[in-house]
PDB file of C-alpha atoms in Angstrom:
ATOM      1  CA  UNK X1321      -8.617  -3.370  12.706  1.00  0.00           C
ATOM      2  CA  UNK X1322     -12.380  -5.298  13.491  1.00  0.00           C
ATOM      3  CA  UNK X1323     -14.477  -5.192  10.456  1.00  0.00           C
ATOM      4  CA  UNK X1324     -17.389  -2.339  11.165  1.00  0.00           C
ATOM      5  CA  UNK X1325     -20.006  -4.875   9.293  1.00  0.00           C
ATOM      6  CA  UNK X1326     -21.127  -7.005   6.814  1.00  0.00           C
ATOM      7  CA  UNK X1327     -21.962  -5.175   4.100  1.00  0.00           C
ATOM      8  CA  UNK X1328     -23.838  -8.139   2.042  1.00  0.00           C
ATOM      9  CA  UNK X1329     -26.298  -8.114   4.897  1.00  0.00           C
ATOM     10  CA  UNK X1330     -26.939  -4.761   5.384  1.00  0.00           C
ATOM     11  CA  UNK X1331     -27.255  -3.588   1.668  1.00  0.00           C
ATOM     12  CA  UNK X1332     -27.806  -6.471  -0.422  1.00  0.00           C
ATOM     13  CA  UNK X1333     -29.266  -3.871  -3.313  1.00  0.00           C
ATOM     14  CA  UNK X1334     -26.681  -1.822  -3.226  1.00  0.00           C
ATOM     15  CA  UNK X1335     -24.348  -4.847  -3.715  1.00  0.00           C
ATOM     16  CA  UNK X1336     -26.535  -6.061  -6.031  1.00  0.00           C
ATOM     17  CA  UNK X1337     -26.272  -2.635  -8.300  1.00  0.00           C
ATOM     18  CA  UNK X1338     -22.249  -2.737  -7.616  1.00  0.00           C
ATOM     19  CA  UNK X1339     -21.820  -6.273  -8.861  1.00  0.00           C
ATOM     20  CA  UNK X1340     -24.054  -5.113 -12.050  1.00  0.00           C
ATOM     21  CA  UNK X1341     -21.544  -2.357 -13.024  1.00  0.00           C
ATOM     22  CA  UNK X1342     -19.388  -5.212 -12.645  1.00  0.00           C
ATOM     23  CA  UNK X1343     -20.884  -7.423 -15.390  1.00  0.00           C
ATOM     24  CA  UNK X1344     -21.114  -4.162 -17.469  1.00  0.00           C
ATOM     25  CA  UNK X1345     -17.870  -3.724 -17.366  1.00  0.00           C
ATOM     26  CA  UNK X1346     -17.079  -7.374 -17.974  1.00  0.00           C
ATOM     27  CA  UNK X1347     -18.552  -7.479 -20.991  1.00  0.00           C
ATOM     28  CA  UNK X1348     -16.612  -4.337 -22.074  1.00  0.00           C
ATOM     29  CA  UNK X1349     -13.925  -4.454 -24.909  1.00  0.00           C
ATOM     30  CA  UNK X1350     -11.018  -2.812 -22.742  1.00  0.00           C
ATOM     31  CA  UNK X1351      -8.650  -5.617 -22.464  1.00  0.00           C
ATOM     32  CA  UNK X1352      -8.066  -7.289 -19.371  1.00  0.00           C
ATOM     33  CA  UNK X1353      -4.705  -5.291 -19.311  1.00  0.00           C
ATOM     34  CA  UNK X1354      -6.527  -1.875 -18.824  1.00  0.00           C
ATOM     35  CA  UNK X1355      -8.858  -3.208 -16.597  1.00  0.00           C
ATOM     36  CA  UNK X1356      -6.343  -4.498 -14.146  1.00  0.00           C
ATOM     37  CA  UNK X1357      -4.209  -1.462 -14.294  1.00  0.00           C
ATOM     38  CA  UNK X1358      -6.906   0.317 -13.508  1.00  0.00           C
ATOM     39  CA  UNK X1359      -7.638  -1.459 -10.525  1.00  0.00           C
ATOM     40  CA  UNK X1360      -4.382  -1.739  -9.274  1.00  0.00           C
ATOM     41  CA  UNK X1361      -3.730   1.874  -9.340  1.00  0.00           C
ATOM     42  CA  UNK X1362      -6.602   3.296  -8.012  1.00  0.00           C
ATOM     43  CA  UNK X1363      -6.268   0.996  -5.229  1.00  0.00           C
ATOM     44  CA  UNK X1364      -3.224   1.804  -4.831  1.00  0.00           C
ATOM     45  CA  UNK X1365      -3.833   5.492  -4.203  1.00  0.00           C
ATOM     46  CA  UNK X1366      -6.595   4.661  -1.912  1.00  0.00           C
ATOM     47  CA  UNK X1367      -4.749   2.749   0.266  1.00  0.00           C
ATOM     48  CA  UNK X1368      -6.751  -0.346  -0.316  1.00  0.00           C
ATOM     49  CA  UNK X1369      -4.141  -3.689   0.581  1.00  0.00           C
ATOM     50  CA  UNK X1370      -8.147  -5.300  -0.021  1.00  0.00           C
ATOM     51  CA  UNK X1371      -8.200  -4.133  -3.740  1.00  0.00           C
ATOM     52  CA  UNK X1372      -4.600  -4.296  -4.281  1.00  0.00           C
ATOM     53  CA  UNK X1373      -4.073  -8.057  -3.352  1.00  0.00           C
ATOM     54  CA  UNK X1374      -7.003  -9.385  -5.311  1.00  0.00           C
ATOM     55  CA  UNK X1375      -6.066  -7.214  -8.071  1.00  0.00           C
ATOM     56  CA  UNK X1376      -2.458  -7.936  -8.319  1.00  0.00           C
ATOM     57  CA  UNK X1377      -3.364 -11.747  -8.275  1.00  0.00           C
ATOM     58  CA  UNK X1378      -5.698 -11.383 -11.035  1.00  0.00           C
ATOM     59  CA  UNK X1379      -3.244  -9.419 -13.274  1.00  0.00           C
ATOM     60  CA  UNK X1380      -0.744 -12.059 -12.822  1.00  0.00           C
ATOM     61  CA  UNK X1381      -3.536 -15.106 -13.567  1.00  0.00           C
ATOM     62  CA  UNK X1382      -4.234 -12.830 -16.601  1.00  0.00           C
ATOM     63  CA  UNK X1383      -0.638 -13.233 -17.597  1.00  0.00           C
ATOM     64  CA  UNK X1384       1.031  -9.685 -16.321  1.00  0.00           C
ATOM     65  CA  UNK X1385       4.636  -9.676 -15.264  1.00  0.00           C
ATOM     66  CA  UNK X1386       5.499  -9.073 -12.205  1.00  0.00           C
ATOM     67  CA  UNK X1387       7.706  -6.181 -12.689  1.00  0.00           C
ATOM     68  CA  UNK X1388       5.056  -4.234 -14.635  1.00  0.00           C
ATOM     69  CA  UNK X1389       2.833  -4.765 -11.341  1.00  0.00           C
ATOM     70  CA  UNK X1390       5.647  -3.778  -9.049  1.00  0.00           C
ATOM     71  CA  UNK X1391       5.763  -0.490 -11.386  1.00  0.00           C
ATOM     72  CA  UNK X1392       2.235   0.336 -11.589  1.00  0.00           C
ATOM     73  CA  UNK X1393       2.864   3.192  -8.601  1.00  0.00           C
ATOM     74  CA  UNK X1394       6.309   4.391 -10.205  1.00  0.00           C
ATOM     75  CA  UNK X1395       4.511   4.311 -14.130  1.00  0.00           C
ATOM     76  CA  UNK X1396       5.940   7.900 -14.925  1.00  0.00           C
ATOM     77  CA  UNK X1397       9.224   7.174 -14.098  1.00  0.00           C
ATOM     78  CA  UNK X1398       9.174   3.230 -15.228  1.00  0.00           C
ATOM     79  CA  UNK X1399      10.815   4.521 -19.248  1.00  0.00           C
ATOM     80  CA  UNK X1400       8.866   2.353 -21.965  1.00  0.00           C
ATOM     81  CA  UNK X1401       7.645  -0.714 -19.557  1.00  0.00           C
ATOM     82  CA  UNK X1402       4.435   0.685 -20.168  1.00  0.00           C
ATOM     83  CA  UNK X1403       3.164   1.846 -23.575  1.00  0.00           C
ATOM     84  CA  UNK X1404       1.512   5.406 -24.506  1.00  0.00           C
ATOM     85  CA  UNK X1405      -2.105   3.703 -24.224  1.00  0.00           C
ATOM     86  CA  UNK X1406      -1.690   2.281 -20.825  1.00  0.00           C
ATOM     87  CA  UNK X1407      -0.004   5.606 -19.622  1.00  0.00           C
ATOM     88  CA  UNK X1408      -3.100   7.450 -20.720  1.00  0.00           C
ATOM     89  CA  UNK X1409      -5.316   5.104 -18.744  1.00  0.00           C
ATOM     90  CA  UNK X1410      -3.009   5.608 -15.838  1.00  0.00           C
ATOM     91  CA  UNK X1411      -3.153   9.211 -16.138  1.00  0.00           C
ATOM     92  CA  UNK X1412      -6.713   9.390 -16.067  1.00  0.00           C
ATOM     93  CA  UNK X1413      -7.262   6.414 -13.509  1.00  0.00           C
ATOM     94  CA  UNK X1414      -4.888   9.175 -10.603  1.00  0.00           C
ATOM     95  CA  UNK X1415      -6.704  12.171 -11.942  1.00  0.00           C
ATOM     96  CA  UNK X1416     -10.197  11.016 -12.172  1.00  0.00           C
ATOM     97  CA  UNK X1417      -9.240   8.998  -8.501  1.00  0.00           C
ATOM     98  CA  UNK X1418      -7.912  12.152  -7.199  1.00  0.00           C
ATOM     99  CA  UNK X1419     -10.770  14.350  -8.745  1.00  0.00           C
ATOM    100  CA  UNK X1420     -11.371  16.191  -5.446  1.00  0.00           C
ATOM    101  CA  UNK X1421      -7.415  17.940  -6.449  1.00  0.00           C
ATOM    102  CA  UNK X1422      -7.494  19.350  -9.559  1.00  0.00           C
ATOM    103  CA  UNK X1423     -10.808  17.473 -11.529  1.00  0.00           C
ATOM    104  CA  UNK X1424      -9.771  16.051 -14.585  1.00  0.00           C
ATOM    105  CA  UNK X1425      -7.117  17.802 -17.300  1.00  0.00           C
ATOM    106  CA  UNK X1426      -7.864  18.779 -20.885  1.00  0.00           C
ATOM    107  CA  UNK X1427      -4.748  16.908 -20.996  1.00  0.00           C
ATOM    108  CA  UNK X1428      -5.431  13.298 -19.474  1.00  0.00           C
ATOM    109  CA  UNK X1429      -8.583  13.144 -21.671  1.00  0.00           C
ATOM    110  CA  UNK X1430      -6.716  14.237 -25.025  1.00  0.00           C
ATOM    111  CA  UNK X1431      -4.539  12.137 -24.307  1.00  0.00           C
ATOM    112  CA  UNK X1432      -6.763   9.305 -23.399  1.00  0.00           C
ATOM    113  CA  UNK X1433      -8.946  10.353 -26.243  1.00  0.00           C
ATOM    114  CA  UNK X1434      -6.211   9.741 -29.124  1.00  0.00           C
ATOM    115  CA  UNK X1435      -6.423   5.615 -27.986  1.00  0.00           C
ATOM    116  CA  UNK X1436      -9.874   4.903 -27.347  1.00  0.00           C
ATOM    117  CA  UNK X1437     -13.108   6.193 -28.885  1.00  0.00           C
ATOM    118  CA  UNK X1438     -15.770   7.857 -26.574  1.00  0.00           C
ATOM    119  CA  UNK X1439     -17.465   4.752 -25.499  1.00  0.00           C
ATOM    120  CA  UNK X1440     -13.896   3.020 -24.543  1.00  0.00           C
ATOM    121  CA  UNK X1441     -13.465   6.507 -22.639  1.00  0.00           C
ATOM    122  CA  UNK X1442     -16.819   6.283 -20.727  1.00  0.00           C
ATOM    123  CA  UNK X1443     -15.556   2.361 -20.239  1.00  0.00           C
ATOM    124  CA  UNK X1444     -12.568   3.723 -18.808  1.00  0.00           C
ATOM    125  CA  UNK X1445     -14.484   6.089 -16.684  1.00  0.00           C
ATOM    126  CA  UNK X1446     -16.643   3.993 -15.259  1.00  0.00           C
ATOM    127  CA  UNK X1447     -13.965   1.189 -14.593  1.00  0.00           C
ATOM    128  CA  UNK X1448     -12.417   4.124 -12.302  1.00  0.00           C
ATOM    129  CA  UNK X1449     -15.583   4.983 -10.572  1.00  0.00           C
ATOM    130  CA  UNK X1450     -16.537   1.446 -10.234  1.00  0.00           C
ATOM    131  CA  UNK X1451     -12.673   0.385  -8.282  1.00  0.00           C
ATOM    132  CA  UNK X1452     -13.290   3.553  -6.419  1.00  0.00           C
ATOM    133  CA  UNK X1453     -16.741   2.415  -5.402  1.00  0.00           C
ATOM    134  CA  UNK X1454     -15.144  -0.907  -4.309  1.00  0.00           C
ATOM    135  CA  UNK X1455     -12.100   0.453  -2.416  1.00  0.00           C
ATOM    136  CA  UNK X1456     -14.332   3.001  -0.419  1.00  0.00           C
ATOM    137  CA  UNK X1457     -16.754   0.091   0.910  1.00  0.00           C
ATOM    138  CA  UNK X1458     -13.517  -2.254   1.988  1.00  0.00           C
ATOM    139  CA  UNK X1459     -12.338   0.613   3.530  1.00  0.00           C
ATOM    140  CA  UNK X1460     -15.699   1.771   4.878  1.00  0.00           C
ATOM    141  CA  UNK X1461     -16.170  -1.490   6.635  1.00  0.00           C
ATOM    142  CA  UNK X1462     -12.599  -2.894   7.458  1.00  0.00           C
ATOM    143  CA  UNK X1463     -13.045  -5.710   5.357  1.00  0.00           C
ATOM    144  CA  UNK X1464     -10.311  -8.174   6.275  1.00  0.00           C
ATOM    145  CA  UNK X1465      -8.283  -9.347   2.964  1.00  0.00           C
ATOM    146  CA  UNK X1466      -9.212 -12.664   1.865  1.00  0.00           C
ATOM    147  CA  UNK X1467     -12.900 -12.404   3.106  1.00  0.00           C
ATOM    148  CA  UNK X1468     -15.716 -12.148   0.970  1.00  0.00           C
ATOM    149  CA  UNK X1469     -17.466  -8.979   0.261  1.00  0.00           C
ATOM    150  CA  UNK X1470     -19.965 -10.802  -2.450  1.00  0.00           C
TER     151      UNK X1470
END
């Protein structure tokens, strides 16, 4: 695949605005844990080897096993390798990724809403867009892994 272009160069501002949901989110108390998993799994279901190889890399330099990464597409069926928290997030990453399917459940936010309080949950939410946002413009533009979007 040829990269389609260089998205820096053509939309600075809109990179700009992405890289400041970025620094929101940053700043916000989900742990590094959630955030990761996030990314990993959205990515995952997007297709994006991009996403998914920075992501992965980060998770492990954040101190995630390997095995819990491997698992991150098989959560449901990985037993107690992941706890009830990260499950919700999971749930509601592939729901909220997939929104065009079904939207999201009364039960992925229940469940999501007996961990986190409403601002965690609008964290969460916009850690989902934000990954989404991401994966679409690596796709978008063919972005080679290991070259520089920012």
């Amino acid at each position: 695949m040829q990269k389609r272009l260089n998205f820096k160069a053509a939309a600075p501002n809109a990179l700009k605005a992405m890289i400041g949901l970025e620094n929101y989110l940053a700043s916000s108390p989900l742990s590094r844990t959630v955030k990761e998993l996030i990314k990993i799994r959205a990515s995952q279901l997007n297709g994006c080897a991009y996403c998914i190889n920075i992501h992965t890399q980060d998770a492990i330099k954040n101190g995630e096993s390997s095995q819990r990464i491997f698992l991150v597409g098989a959560w449901r069926e990985a037993g107690d390798i992941f706890t009830q928290e990260e499950k919700a997030v999971l749930a509601l990453t592939e729901e909220i990724t997939m929104i065009h399917q079904k939207g999201l459940s009364d039960k992925a936010y229940a469940d999501v809403l007996g961990f986190f309080s409403e601002s965690e949950i609008a964290d969460i939410i916009a850690a989902v867009i934000a990954i989404n946002l991401w994966n679409r413009v690596v796709l978008s533009t063919r972005l080679p892994i290991g070259e520089s979007l920012a």
